[in-house]
Coordinates of C-alpha atoms in Angstrom, one line a residue:
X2 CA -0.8 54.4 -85.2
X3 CA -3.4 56.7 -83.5
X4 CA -5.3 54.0 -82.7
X5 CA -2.7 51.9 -81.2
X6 CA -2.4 55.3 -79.2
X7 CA -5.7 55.3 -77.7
X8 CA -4.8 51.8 -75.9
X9 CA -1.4 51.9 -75.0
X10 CA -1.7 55.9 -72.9
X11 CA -4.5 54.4 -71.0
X12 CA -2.8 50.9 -70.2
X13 CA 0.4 52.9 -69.0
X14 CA -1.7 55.0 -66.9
X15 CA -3.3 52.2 -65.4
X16 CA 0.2 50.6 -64.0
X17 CA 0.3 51.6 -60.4
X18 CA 3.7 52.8 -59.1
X19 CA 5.0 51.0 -55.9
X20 CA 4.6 53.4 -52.5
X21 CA 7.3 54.8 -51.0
X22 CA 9.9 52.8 -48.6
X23 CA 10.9 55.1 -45.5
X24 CA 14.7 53.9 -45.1
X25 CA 16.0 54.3 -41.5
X26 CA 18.4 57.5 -43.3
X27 CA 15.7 59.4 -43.5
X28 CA 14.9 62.1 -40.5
X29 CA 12.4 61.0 -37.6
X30 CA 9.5 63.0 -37.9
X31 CA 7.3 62.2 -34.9
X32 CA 3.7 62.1 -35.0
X33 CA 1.8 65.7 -33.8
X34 CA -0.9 64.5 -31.6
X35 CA 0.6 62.3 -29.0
X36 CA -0.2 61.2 -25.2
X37 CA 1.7 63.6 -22.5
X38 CA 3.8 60.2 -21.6
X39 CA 4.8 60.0 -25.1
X40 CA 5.1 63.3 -25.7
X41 CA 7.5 63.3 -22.5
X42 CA 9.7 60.2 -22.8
X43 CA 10.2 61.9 -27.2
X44 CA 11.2 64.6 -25.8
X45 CA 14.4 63.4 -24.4
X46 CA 14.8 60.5 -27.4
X47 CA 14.7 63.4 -29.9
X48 CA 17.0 65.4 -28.2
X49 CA 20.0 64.4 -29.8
X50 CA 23.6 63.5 -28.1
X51 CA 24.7 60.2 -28.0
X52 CA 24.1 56.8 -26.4
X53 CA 27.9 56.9 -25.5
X54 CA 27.6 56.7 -21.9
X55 CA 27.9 59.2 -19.4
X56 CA 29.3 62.0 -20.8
X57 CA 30.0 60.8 -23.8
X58 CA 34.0 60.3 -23.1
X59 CA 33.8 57.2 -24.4
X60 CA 32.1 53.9 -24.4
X61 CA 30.4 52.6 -21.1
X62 CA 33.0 49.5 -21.4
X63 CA 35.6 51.6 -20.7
X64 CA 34.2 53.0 -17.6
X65 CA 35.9 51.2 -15.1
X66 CA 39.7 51.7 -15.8
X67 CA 42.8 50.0 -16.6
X68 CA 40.6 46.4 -16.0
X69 CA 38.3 47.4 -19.1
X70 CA 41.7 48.2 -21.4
X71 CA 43.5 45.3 -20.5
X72 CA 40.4 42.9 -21.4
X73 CA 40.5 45.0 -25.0
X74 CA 43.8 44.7 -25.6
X75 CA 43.8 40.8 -25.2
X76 CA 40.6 41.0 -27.0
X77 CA 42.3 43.0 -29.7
X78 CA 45.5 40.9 -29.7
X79 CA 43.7 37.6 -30.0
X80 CA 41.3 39.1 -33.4
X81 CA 44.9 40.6 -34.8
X82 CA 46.4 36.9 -34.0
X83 CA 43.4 34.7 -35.6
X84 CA 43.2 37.3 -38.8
X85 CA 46.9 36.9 -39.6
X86 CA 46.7 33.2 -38.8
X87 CA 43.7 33.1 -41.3
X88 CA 45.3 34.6 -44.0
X89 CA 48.6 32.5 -44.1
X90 CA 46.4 30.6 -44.5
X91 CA 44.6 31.1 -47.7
X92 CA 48.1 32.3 -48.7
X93 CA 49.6 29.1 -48.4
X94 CA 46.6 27.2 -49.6
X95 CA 46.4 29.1 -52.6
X96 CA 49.9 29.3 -53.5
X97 CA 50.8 25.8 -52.5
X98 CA 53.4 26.8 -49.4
X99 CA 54.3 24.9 -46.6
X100 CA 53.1 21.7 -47.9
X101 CA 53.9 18.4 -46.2
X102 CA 55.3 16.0 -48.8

């Protein structure tokens, strides 16, 4: 048993373990030494806020005024239209409705 030990500690010790992934959830650390135009343009990246458009009041599409809602809503209206649409449609197919004899 001791001997079967001596070869099995050193083959486990021998199995390398896999480096670390960085995942995207995982802070932004930036690097210490960078150029000034770096350094500059990481300054305002890293500041935080959003990307939500001037202000942040909302997103830039809706910038422009009752135009920008009424596209939405027809936008929204036509999704809401074709979701429906598709499941009656794998409600009847599955349950055998509205079949044409």
């Amino acid at each position: 048993m001791a001997a079967i030990r001596g070869v099995i500690r050193p083959a486990a010790a021998a199995v390398q373990r896999m480096p670390k992934r960085w995942g995207s959830a995982e802070p932004f650390e930036p690097a210490k030494a960078a150029p000034a135009n770096i350094a500059k343009a990481r300054e305002v990246l890293c500041a935080g806020g959003t990307w939500n458009g001037a202000g942040g009041a909302g997103p830039t599409w809706l910038k422009d005024g009752m135009g920008d809602q009424v596209v939405g809503g027809i936008g929204a209206a036509c999704f809401i239209y074709g979701f429906t649409s598709f499941l009656s449609g794998l409600y009847k197919m599955s349950f055998g409705v509205g079949k044409l004899d």
